[in-house]
XYZ file of C-alpha atoms in Angstrom:
304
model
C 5.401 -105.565 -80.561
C 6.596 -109.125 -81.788
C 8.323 -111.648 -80.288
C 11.007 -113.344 -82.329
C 10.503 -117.613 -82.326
C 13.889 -119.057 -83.286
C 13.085 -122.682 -83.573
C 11.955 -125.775 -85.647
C 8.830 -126.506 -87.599
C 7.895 -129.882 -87.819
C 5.186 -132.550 -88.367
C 4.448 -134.522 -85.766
C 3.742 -138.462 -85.979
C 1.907 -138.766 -82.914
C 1.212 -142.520 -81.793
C 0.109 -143.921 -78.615
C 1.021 -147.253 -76.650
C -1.662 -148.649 -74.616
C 0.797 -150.057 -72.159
C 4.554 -149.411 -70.529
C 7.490 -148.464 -72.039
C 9.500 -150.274 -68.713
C 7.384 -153.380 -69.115
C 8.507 -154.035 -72.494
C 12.550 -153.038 -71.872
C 15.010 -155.405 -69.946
C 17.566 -153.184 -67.830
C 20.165 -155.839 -67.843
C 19.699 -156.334 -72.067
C 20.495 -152.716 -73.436
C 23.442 -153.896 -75.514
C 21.214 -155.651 -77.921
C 17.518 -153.687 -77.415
C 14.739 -155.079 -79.814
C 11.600 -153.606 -79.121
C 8.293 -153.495 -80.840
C 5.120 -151.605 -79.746
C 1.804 -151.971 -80.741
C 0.568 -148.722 -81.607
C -3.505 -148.492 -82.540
C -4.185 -145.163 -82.065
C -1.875 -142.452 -84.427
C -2.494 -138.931 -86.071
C -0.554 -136.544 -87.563
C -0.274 -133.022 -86.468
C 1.563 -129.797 -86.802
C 4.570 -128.975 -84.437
C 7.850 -128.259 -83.930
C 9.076 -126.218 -81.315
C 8.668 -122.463 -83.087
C 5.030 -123.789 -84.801
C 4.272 -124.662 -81.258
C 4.914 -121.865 -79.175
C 3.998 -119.516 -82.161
C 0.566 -120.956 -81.756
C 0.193 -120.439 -77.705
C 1.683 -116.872 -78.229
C -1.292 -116.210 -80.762
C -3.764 -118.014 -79.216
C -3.069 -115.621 -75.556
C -3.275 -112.492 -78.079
C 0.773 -112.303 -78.612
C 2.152 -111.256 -81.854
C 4.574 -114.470 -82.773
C 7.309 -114.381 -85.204
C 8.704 -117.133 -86.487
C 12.354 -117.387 -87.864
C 12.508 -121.491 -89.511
C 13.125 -123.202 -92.294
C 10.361 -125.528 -94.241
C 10.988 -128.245 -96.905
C 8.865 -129.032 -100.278
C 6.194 -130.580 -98.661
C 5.611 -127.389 -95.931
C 2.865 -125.518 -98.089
C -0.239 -126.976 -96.291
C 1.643 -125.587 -92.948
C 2.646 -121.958 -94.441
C -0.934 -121.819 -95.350
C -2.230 -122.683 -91.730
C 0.462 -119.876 -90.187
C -1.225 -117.729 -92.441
C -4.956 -118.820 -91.466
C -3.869 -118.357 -87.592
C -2.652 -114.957 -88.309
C 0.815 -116.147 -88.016
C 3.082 -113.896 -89.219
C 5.323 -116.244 -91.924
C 7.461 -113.245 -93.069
C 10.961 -114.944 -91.777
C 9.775 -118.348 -92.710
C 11.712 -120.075 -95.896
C 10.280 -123.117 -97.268
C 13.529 -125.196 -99.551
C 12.780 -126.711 -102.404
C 15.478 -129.338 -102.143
C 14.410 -131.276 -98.098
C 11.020 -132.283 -96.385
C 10.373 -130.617 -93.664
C 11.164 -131.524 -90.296
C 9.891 -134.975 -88.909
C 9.001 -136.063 -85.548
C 7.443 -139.749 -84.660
C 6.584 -139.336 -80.881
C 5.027 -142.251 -79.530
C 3.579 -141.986 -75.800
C 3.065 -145.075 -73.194
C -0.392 -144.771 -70.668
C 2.256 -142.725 -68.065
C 2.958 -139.969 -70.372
C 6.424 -141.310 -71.163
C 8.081 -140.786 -74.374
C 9.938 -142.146 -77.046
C 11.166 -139.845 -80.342
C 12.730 -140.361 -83.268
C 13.326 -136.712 -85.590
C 14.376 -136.236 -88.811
C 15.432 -132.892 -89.017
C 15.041 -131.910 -93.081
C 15.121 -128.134 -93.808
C 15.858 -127.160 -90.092
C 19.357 -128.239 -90.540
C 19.733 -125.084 -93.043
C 17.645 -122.702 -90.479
C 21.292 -121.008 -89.539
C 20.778 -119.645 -93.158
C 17.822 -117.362 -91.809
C 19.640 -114.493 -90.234
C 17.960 -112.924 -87.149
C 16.001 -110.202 -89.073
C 16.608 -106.217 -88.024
C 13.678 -105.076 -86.930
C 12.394 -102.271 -84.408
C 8.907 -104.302 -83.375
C 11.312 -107.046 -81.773
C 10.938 -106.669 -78.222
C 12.289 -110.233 -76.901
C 13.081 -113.415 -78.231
C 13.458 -117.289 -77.232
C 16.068 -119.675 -78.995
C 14.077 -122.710 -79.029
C 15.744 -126.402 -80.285
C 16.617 -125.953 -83.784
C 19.518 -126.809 -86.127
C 22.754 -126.774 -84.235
C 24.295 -123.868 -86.077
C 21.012 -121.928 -86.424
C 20.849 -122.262 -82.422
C 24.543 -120.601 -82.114
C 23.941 -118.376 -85.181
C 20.830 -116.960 -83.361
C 21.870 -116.453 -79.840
C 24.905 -114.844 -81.024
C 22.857 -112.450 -83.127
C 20.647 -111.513 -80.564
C 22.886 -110.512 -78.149
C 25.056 -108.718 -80.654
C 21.690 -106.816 -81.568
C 20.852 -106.215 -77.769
C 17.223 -108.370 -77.916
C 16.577 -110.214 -74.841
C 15.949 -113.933 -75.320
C 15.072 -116.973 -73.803
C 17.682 -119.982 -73.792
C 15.254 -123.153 -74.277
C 17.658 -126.069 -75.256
C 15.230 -128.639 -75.015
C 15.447 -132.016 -76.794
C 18.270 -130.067 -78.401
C 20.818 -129.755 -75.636
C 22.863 -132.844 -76.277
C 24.139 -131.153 -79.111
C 26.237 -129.114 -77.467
C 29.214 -129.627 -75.078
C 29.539 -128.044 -71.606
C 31.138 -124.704 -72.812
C 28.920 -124.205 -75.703
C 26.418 -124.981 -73.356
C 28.143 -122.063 -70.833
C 28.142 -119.609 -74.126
C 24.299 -119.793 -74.531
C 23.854 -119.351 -70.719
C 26.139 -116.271 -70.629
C 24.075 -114.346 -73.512
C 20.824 -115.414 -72.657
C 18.638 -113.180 -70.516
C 16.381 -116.205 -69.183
C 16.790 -119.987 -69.412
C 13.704 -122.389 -69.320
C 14.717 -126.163 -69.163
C 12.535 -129.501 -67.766
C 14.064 -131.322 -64.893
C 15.861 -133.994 -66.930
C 16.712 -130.970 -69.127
C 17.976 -129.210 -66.050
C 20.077 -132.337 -64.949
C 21.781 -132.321 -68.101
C 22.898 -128.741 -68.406
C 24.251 -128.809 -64.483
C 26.092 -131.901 -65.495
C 27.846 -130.179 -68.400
C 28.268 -127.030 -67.265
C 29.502 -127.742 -64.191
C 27.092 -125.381 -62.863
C 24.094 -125.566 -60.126
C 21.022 -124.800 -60.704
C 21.687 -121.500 -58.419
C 24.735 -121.116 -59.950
C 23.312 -121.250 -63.231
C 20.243 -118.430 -62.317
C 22.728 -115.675 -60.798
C 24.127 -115.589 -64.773
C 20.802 -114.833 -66.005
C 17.670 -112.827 -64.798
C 15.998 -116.233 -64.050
C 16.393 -119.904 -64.585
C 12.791 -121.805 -64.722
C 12.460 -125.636 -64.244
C 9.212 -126.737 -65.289
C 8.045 -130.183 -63.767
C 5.212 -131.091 -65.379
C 2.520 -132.286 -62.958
C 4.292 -131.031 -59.876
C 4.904 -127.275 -61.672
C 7.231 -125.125 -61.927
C 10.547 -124.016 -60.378
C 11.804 -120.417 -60.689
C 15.546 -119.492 -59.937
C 16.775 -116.146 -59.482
C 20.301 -115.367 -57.961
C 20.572 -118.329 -56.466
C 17.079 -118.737 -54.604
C 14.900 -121.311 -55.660
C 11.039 -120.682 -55.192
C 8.226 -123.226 -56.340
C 4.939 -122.306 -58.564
C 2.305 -125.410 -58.049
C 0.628 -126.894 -61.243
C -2.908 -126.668 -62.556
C -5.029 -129.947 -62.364
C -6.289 -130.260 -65.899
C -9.501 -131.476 -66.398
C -8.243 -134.885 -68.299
C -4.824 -135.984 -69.118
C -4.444 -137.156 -72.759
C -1.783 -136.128 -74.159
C 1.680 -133.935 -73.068
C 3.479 -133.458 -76.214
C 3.705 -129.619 -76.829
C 2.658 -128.478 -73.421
C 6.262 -127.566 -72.556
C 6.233 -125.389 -75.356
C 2.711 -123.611 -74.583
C 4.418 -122.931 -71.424
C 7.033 -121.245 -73.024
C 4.803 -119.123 -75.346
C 3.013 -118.413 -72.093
C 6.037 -117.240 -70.867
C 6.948 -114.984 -73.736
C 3.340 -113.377 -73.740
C 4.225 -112.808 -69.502
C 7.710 -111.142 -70.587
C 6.788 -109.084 -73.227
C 4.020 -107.299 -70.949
C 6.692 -106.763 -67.800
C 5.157 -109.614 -65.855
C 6.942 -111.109 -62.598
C 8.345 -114.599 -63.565
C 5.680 -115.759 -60.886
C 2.682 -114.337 -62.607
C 4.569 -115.624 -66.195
C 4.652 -119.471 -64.839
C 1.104 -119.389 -63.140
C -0.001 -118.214 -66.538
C 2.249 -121.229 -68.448
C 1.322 -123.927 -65.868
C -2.486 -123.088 -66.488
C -2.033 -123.101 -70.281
C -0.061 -126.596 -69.951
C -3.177 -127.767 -68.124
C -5.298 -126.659 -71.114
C -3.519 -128.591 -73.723
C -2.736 -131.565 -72.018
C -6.384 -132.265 -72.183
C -6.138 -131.999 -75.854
C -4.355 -134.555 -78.807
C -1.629 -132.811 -80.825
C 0.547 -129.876 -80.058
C -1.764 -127.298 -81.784
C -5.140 -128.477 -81.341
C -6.736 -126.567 -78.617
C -8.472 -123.627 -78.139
C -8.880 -120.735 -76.291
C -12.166 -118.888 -75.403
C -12.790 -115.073 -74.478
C -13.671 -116.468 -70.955
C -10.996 -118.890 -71.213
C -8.361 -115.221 -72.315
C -10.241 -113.321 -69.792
C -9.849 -115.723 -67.151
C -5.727 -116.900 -67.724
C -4.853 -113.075 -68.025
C -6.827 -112.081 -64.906
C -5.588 -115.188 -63.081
């Protein structure tokens, strides 16, 4: 059975600052910010959320399908789907954009700064949500606005499960769009900033929130993960990886963690040990898609 990725492919300008972002920015002198950061150390990568947890999906053994747009210059990516046994049947590549762009550059305490040029996802909503029987659950991950709406509505109109994963995405959307998503969405996944944000415009607790869905999950990066479900809060502790060197894409390894948990009628306990112990795994890795798994490595995370 697949599992239906509704979400951005990207490439990622990853650069890192050998210092601190709060060092270098006066509080009191936001109105006129001028900042420069010295940046030796940059590489280029794959991403985007759907390329991202496509990969973790396939990488556990999951069968990934990714519904995005790519521009003119997305070829060398198509081909790499292809070479990871990615299915790339709902993925368009326009002739007329470049493909998504994000420049992520990270200080020495894993804070970040992003600037995203969004190219051929902006015309994702064009990619209807395809009608097929092998679609067993989905996840809405940040895309272009009206894809994200396009999608959800889709899915529920179709009866598929999905994930809500607003992401870096969710100021897009005003507290009753915001509401909308909740209400058709069978699970929610947001960060603790992320979850901040949504209570804020929603009006909504984070209890509230999880007793409108089967489950709400908070992840919280080096302290873990919370999982809400009608209204009671339990915690799932992190993995101590084995170096930390770089975070970008580990929230969305979780997540394709988290599908591969779903799809096989996991608990939401058992889904986040498995995401927090994939995290760990690629954080201890550059780039979004660069690390590996081993048999022992698949033998060990599913029997964990």
């Amino acid at each position: 059975m697949a599992a239906l990725i509704c979400g951005s492919l990207a490439f990622d300008t990853i650069m890192r600052f050998e210092g601190r972002f709060g060092e270098h920015i006066l509080p009191d002198q936001l109105h006129i910010l001028n900042v420069s950061f010295l940046v030796p150390a940059l590489r280029r990568d794959f991403g985007g959320c759907a390329g991202n947890i496509a990969y973790a999906l396939k990488q556990l053994g999951g069968e990934p399908l990714p519904l995005a747009a790519l521009g003119n210059d997305g070829d060398e990516y198509l081909q790499r789907m292809r070479d990871l046994g990615i299915a790339t049947d709902h993925v368009h590549a326009r002739s007329d954009t470049y493909t998504a762009q994000a420049m992520i550059m990270t200080d020495c305490d894993n804070n970040q700064i992003t600037a995203f040029h969004p190219g051929a996802m902006m015309f994702a909503h064009e990619l209807p949500v395809p009608q097929r029987e092998d679609i067993r659950l989905a996840i809405v991950a940040p895309d272009g606005r009206e894809a994200m709406i396009a999608h959800a509505q889709q899915l529920r109109e179709r009866g598929v499960p999905f994930v809500f994963d607003p992401g870096q995405g969710l100021p897009m959307f005003d507290g009753a769009e915001l509401a909308r998503f909740i209400e058709q969405a069978t699970w929610v996944t947001v960060n603790d900033y992320e979850g901040k944000m949504l209570c804020e415009r929603t009006g909504w607790t984070l209890a509230e929130i999880s007793r409108r869905v089967e489950a709400l999950v908070v992840t919280l990066g080096a302290q873990g993960c919370e999982i809400w479900i009608d209204g009671q809060r339990s915690h799932v502790d992190a993995v101590v990886p084995d170096a930390v060197v770089d975070p970008t894409g580990c929230g969305d390894a979780w997540r394709g963690a988290l599908l591969y948990g779903l799809e096989r009628g996991w608990s939401l306990e058992a889904c986040a040990r498995l995401g927090n112990r994939l995290g760990a795994i690629k954080i201890a890795q550059r780039g979004p898609q660069n690390y590996q798994l081993a048999a022992e490595d698949l033998l060990s995370l599913n029997n964990g």
